GROMACS .gro file of C-alpha atoms in nm:
model
  288
    1MET     CA    1  -1.332  -1.431  -2.172
    2THR     CA    2  -1.445  -1.074  -2.233
    3PHE     CA    3  -1.560  -0.848  -1.953
    4ARG     CA    4  -1.912  -0.855  -2.095
    5ALA     CA    5  -1.923  -1.234  -2.082
    6ARG     CA    6  -1.823  -1.220  -1.716
    7ARG     CA    7  -2.093  -0.964  -1.644
    8GLU     CA    8  -2.352  -1.176  -1.819
    9LYS     CA    9  -2.257  -1.464  -1.589
   10LEU     CA   10  -2.325  -1.245  -1.287
   11ARG     CA   11  -2.655  -1.137  -1.437
   12ALA     CA   12  -2.750  -1.499  -1.490
   13ILE     CA   13  -2.691  -1.563  -1.120
   14LEU     CA   14  -2.905  -1.265  -1.021
   15ASN     CA   15  -3.181  -1.366  -1.264
   16GLY     CA   16  -3.174  -1.733  -1.160
   17THR     CA   17  -3.356  -1.915  -0.885
   18ARG     CA   18  -3.066  -2.032  -0.666
   19CYS     CA   19  -2.873  -1.865  -0.387
   20ILE     CA   20  -2.495  -1.904  -0.416
   21ARG     CA   21  -2.197  -1.838  -0.191
   22PRO     CA   22  -1.921  -1.632  -0.357
   23GLY     CA   23  -1.553  -1.684  -0.289
   24SER     CA   24  -1.387  -1.397  -0.104
   25VAL     CA   25  -1.100  -1.278  -0.326
   26TYR     CA   26  -0.847  -0.999  -0.293
   27ASP     CA   27  -0.556  -1.052  -0.538
   28ALA     CA   28  -0.446  -1.240  -0.849
   29ILE     CA   29  -0.364  -1.564  -0.667
   30SER     CA   30  -0.688  -1.578  -0.469
   31MET     CA   31  -0.881  -1.519  -0.793
   32ARG     CA   32  -0.715  -1.813  -0.962
   33ILE     CA   33  -0.764  -2.040  -0.663
   34ALA     CA   34  -1.134  -1.952  -0.641
   35ALA     CA   35  -1.179  -2.016  -1.013
   36ASP     CA   36  -0.991  -2.349  -1.001
   37LEU     CA   37  -1.204  -2.465  -0.708
   38GLY     CA   38  -1.522  -2.401  -0.903
   39PHE     CA   39  -1.665  -2.087  -0.746
   40GLU     CA   40  -1.913  -1.919  -0.978
   41LEU     CA   41  -1.843  -1.572  -0.846
   42GLY     CA   42  -1.585  -1.379  -0.647
   43MET     CA   43  -1.648  -1.104  -0.393
   44PHE     CA   44  -1.391  -0.828  -0.342
   45GLY     CA   45  -1.491  -0.662  -0.016
   46GLY     CA   46  -1.391  -0.317   0.099
   47SER     CA   47  -1.231  -0.445   0.418
   48VAL     CA   48  -1.010  -0.695   0.233
   49ALA     CA   49  -0.921  -0.433  -0.026
   50SER     CA   50  -0.790  -0.212   0.253
   51LEU     CA   51  -0.597  -0.502   0.405
   52ALA     CA   52  -0.452  -0.626   0.075
   53VAL     CA   53  -0.353  -0.287  -0.064
   54LEU     CA   54  -0.275  -0.079   0.246
   55GLY     CA   55  -0.247  -0.318   0.538
   56ASP     CA   56  -0.496  -0.090   0.715
   57PRO     CA   57  -0.834  -0.152   0.880
   58ASP     CA   58  -1.154  -0.065   0.696
   59VAL     CA   59  -1.176   0.305   0.778
   60ALA     CA   60  -1.215   0.449   0.425
   61LEU     CA   61  -0.848   0.525   0.360
   62ILE     CA   62  -0.808   0.341   0.030
   63THR     CA   63  -0.847   0.558  -0.281
   64LEU     CA   64  -1.039   0.490  -0.600
   65THR     CA   65  -0.712   0.469  -0.796
   66GLU     CA   66  -0.574   0.204  -0.560
   67LEU     CA   67  -0.896   0.003  -0.570
   68ALA     CA   68  -0.922   0.019  -0.949
   69GLU     CA   69  -0.561  -0.092  -0.993
   70GLN     CA   70  -0.620  -0.396  -0.772
   71VAL     CA   71  -0.939  -0.478  -0.964
   72ARG     CA   72  -0.742  -0.454  -1.288
   73ARG     CA   73  -0.479  -0.699  -1.159
   74MET     CA   74  -0.746  -0.942  -1.048
   75SER     CA   75  -0.935  -0.915  -1.377
   76ARG     CA   76  -0.619  -0.992  -1.570
   77ALA     CA   77  -0.538  -1.296  -1.361
   78SER     CA   78  -0.865  -1.484  -1.405
   79ALA     CA   79  -1.190  -1.484  -1.599
   80LEU     CA   80  -1.386  -1.545  -1.277
   81PRO     CA   81  -1.655  -1.275  -1.255
   82PHE     CA   82  -1.639  -1.081  -0.932
   83LEU     CA   83  -1.841  -0.824  -0.746
   84VAL     CA   84  -1.660  -0.518  -0.608
   85ASP     CA   85  -1.750  -0.328  -0.294
   86ALA     CA   86  -1.720   0.032  -0.413
   87ASP     CA   87  -1.813   0.170  -0.071
   88HIS     CA   88  -1.978   0.515  -0.099
   89GLY     CA   89  -1.834   0.578  -0.445
   90TYR     CA   90  -1.547   0.784  -0.304
   91GLY     CA   91  -1.741   1.105  -0.263
   92ASN     CA   92  -2.061   1.266  -0.386
   93ALA     CA   93  -2.276   1.162  -0.681
   94LEU     CA   94  -2.027   1.294  -0.936
   95ASN     CA   95  -1.752   1.090  -0.770
   96VAL     CA   96  -1.980   0.786  -0.786
   97ARG     CA   97  -2.013   0.832  -1.161
   98ARG     CA   98  -1.633   0.840  -1.196
   99THR     CA   99  -1.603   0.534  -0.969
  100VAL     CA  100  -1.831   0.332  -1.194
  101GLN     CA  101  -1.634   0.432  -1.503
  102GLU     CA  102  -1.302   0.333  -1.347
  103LEU     CA  103  -1.419  -0.002  -1.209
  104GLU     CA  104  -1.597  -0.088  -1.531
  105THR     CA  105  -1.285  -0.038  -1.741
  106ALA     CA  106  -1.083  -0.230  -1.479
  107GLY     CA  107  -1.300  -0.537  -1.538
  108ALA     CA  108  -1.544  -0.561  -1.249
  109ALA     CA  109  -1.850  -0.773  -1.327
  110GLY     CA  110  -2.056  -0.572  -1.082
  111LEU     CA  111  -2.023  -0.321  -0.802
  112THR     CA  112  -2.209  -0.194  -0.499
  113ILE     CA  113  -2.274   0.166  -0.402
  114GLU     CA  114  -2.380   0.222  -0.042
  115ASP     CA  115  -2.550   0.500   0.148
  116THR     CA  116  -2.317   0.502   0.448
  117LEU     CA  117  -2.169   0.839   0.540
  118LEU     CA  118  -1.800   0.792   0.464
  119PRO     CA  119  -1.554   0.888   0.590
  120PRO     CA  120  -1.718   0.901   0.934
  121ALA     CA  121  -1.822   1.242   1.062
  122PHE     CA  122  -1.599   1.415   1.319
  123GLY     CA  123  -1.693   1.328   1.675
  124GLU     CA  124  -1.960   1.075   1.574
  125PRO     CA  125  -1.876   0.722   1.695
  126ARG     CA  126  -2.181   0.558   1.540
  127THR     CA  127  -2.222   0.468   1.175
  128GLN     CA  128  -2.438   0.722   0.996
  129LEU     CA  129  -2.625   0.722   0.667
  130ILE     CA  130  -2.661   0.992   0.405
  131SER     CA  131  -3.015   1.110   0.335
  132LEU     CA  132  -3.243   0.899   0.120
  133GLU     CA  133  -3.245   1.177  -0.138
  134GLU     CA  134  -2.866   1.181  -0.163
  135GLY     CA  135  -2.865   0.803  -0.183
  136VAL     CA  136  -3.103   0.816  -0.477
  137GLY     CA  137  -2.878   1.070  -0.646
  138LYS     CA  138  -2.581   0.836  -0.607
  139MET     CA  139  -2.771   0.545  -0.762
  140LYS     CA  140  -2.872   0.764  -1.056
  141ALA     CA  141  -2.511   0.876  -1.097
  142ALA     CA  142  -2.389   0.514  -1.092
  143LEU     CA  143  -2.629   0.420  -1.369
  144ASP     CA  144  -2.536   0.729  -1.569
  145GLY     CA  145  -2.167   0.641  -1.543
  146ARG     CA  146  -2.216   0.290  -1.677
  147GLY     CA  147  -2.090   0.249  -2.033
  148ASP     CA  148  -2.144  -0.125  -2.069
  149PRO     CA  149  -2.512  -0.202  -2.000
  150SER     CA  150  -2.416  -0.551  -1.883
  151LEU     CA  151  -2.223  -0.411  -1.584
  152VAL     CA  152  -2.422  -0.493  -1.269
  153ILE     CA  153  -2.492  -0.209  -1.025
  154LEU     CA  154  -2.630  -0.286  -0.682
  155GLY     CA  155  -2.775  -0.035  -0.439
  156ARG     CA  156  -2.652  -0.112  -0.088
  157THR     CA  157  -2.778  -0.011   0.255
  158GLY     CA  158  -2.714  -0.111   0.613
  159ALA     CA  159  -3.013   0.084   0.740
  160VAL     CA  160  -3.171  -0.220   0.908
  161SER     CA  161  -2.911  -0.212   1.186
  162ILE     CA  162  -2.840   0.163   1.177
  163THR     CA  163  -3.180   0.332   1.165
  164SER     CA  164  -3.476   0.096   1.127
  165LEU     CA  165  -3.635  -0.173   0.915
  166ASP     CA  166  -3.887   0.078   0.784
  167ASP     CA  167  -3.607   0.309   0.672
  168ALA     CA  168  -3.427   0.019   0.505
  169ILE     CA  169  -3.741  -0.067   0.311
  170ALA     CA  170  -3.799   0.295   0.210
  171ARG     CA  171  -3.442   0.324   0.085
  172ALA     CA  172  -3.458  -0.008  -0.097
  173LYS     CA  173  -3.778   0.089  -0.276
  174ALA     CA  174  -3.634   0.428  -0.373
  175TYR     CA  175  -3.313   0.273  -0.504
  176GLU     CA  176  -3.510   0.010  -0.692
  177ALA     CA  177  -3.706   0.287  -0.863
  178THR     CA  178  -3.384   0.436  -1.006
  179GLY     CA  179  -3.322   0.122  -1.213
  180VAL     CA  180  -3.038  -0.048  -1.027
  181ASP     CA  181  -2.997  -0.420  -1.098
  182GLY     CA  182  -3.026  -0.547  -0.743
  183LEU     CA  183  -3.023  -0.461  -0.374
  184PHE     CA  184  -2.747  -0.538  -0.126
  185PHE     CA  185  -2.834  -0.548   0.243
  186THR     CA  186  -2.611  -0.567   0.549
  187GLY     CA  187  -2.720  -0.584   0.911
  188ILE     CA  188  -3.020  -0.814   0.864
  189LYS     CA  189  -3.043  -1.033   1.174
  190THR     CA  190  -3.374  -1.219   1.153
  191ARG     CA  191  -3.589  -1.401   0.903
  192SER     CA  192  -3.876  -1.163   0.974
  193GLU     CA  193  -3.662  -0.868   0.863
  194LEU     CA  194  -3.565  -1.042   0.540
  195ASP     CA  195  -3.925  -1.152   0.483
  196ALA     CA  196  -4.045  -0.792   0.513
  197ILE     CA  197  -3.778  -0.662   0.276
  198ALA     CA  198  -3.844  -0.933   0.018
  199ALA     CA  199  -4.218  -0.863   0.033
  200ALA     CA  200  -4.167  -0.489  -0.021
  201THR     CA  201  -3.924  -0.513  -0.313
  202SER     CA  202  -3.890  -0.705  -0.637
  203LEU     CA  203  -3.521  -0.696  -0.733
  204PRO     CA  204  -3.264  -0.972  -0.672
  205ILE     CA  205  -3.109  -0.948  -0.325
  206VAL     CA  206  -2.748  -0.981  -0.215
  207LEU     CA  207  -2.707  -1.047   0.156
  208GLY     CA  208  -2.409  -0.947   0.367
  209GLY     CA  209  -2.315  -1.134   0.683
  210ALA     CA  210  -2.613  -1.301   0.851
  211PRO     CA  211  -2.666  -1.518   1.161
  212GLU     CA  212  -2.674  -1.897   1.151
  213GLU     CA  213  -3.054  -1.910   1.143
  214MET     CA  214  -3.035  -1.754   0.797
  215SER     CA  215  -2.781  -1.993   0.647
  216ASP     CA  216  -3.036  -2.214   0.470
  217LEU     CA  217  -2.979  -2.153   0.099
  218ASP     CA  218  -3.323  -2.284   0.002
  219TYR     CA  219  -3.489  -2.038   0.238
  220LEU     CA  220  -3.272  -1.753   0.113
  221ALA     CA  221  -3.348  -1.842  -0.248
  222SER     CA  222  -3.721  -1.834  -0.173
  223ARG     CA  223  -3.677  -1.473  -0.058
  224ARG     CA  224  -3.497  -1.375  -0.383
  225VAL     CA  225  -3.153  -1.378  -0.221
  226ARG     CA  226  -2.926  -1.477  -0.507
  227ILE     CA  227  -2.587  -1.415  -0.343
  228ALA     CA  228  -2.512  -1.465   0.028
  229LEU     CA  229  -2.171  -1.367   0.162
  230GLN     CA  230  -1.982  -1.570   0.421
  231GLY     CA  231  -1.733  -1.313   0.539
  232HIS     CA  232  -1.371  -1.295   0.432
  233ALA     CA  233  -1.199  -1.595   0.587
  234PRO     CA  234  -0.940  -1.648   0.308
  235ILE     CA  235  -0.742  -1.331   0.378
  236ALA     CA  236  -0.757  -1.404   0.752
  237ALA     CA  237  -0.622  -1.753   0.686
  238ALA     CA  238  -0.347  -1.614   0.462
  239THR     CA  239  -0.249  -1.359   0.728
  240GLN     CA  240  -0.218  -1.631   0.992
  241ALA     CA  241  -0.016  -1.854   0.759
  242VAL     CA  242   0.230  -1.578   0.674
  243TYR     CA  243   0.261  -1.483   1.042
  244ASP     CA  244   0.326  -1.842   1.149
  245THR     CA  245   0.580  -1.901   0.873
  246LEU     CA  246   0.777  -1.583   0.936
  247LYS     CA  247   0.766  -1.643   1.310
  248ALA     CA  248   0.904  -1.995   1.265
  249LEU     CA  249   1.183  -1.871   1.038
  250HIS     CA  250   1.268  -1.587   1.275
  251GLU     CA  251   1.294  -1.838   1.560
  252GLY     CA  252   1.539  -2.052   1.363
  253THR     CA  253   1.323  -2.316   1.199
  254SER     CA  254   1.480  -2.451   0.882
  255PRO     CA  255   1.279  -2.382   0.565
  256LYS     CA  256   1.274  -2.757   0.501
  257GLN     CA  257   1.097  -2.812   0.832
  258LEU     CA  258   0.814  -2.570   0.768
  259LYS     CA  259   0.463  -2.713   0.750
  260GLY     CA  260   0.163  -2.610   0.546
  261LEU     CA  261   0.345  -2.467   0.246
  262ALA     CA  262   0.199  -2.484  -0.103
  263SER     CA  263   0.340  -2.773  -0.300
  264GLY     CA  264   0.535  -2.720  -0.617
  265GLU     CA  265   0.247  -2.878  -0.808
  266LEU     CA  266  -0.008  -2.638  -0.660
  267THR     CA  267   0.215  -2.337  -0.717
  268ALA     CA  268   0.273  -2.441  -1.079
  269ARG     CA  269  -0.100  -2.482  -1.135
  270ILE     CA  270  -0.196  -2.150  -0.980
  271THR     CA  271   0.078  -1.962  -1.166
  272ARG     CA  272  -0.023  -2.132  -1.494
  273GLU     CA  273   0.330  -2.261  -1.544
  274VAL     CA  274   0.236  -2.501  -1.825
  275GLU     CA  275   0.078  -2.223  -2.030
  276VAL     CA  276   0.373  -1.990  -1.970
  277LYS     CA  277   0.621  -2.255  -2.083
  278ALA     CA  278   0.414  -2.323  -2.393
  279ARG     CA  279   0.421  -1.955  -2.484
  280SER     CA  280   0.795  -1.945  -2.421
  281ARG     CA  281   0.843  -2.231  -2.667
  282ASP     CA  282   0.613  -2.085  -2.931
  283MET     CA  283   0.709  -1.720  -2.902
  284LEU     CA  284   1.067  -1.722  -2.775
  285GLY     CA  285   1.191  -2.048  -2.920
  286LEU     CA  286   1.288  -2.174  -2.574
  287LYS     CA  287   1.319  -2.543  -2.502
  288SER     CA  288   1.184  -2.674  -2.174
   0.00000   0.00000   0.00000
């Protein structure tokens, strides 16, 4: 499947009437598992990118090159369309333009550009935002950097929980006016906040983590929420599994006594062993 076909699938989700849950993905294997299980979309978050690539917390240490290389590996492994958290675009508006170019050629179906001040300012413990004007400039730069018009670009803000609901609405309306394809919100805690945002804007909405009272997909769909994230449990589960397995081995457990390991059948399916053997027969003359 071409990159454009993947991007058109994401656009169909945004232009539809349902609200879906994406699968949190972070590497080639998680991409294939999400696709095999039937997820329509993957989400590659900034925090999991930092964990998967650096083993570091989400404090804006990962570089654009490192992120783009991981996106490229994931794109190669599966045709599942996925949305990439591009953070603040790795700098000012000109850096944002470069970020879009790199992630587009790496195969992302869509990406988010946020207005958080990153990296954090010296001596400031609270999350801060860039000005609305600078945020608008970044959205314009993202659109200018797009070569494939089917690439989805989402303007993202966490202003609801950082400054105010009114500021979040003002930013959303300004970003919408630049021509972005959708709006991504984090920090929304109540239905009344989402209702106000939906009433003030017209673009499809992507929602970050939200409380239980906002888990009703029908309600979310009625407020134009087309994608609702559920956090990043898969990488947390993988971390625990690796920890438990290594701990057991270190304490003397025999490999044959380990529990919870992937079966040979599952491993073969995820690694596409049948297809690889077929290519080996056809292209290398190998007999299996």
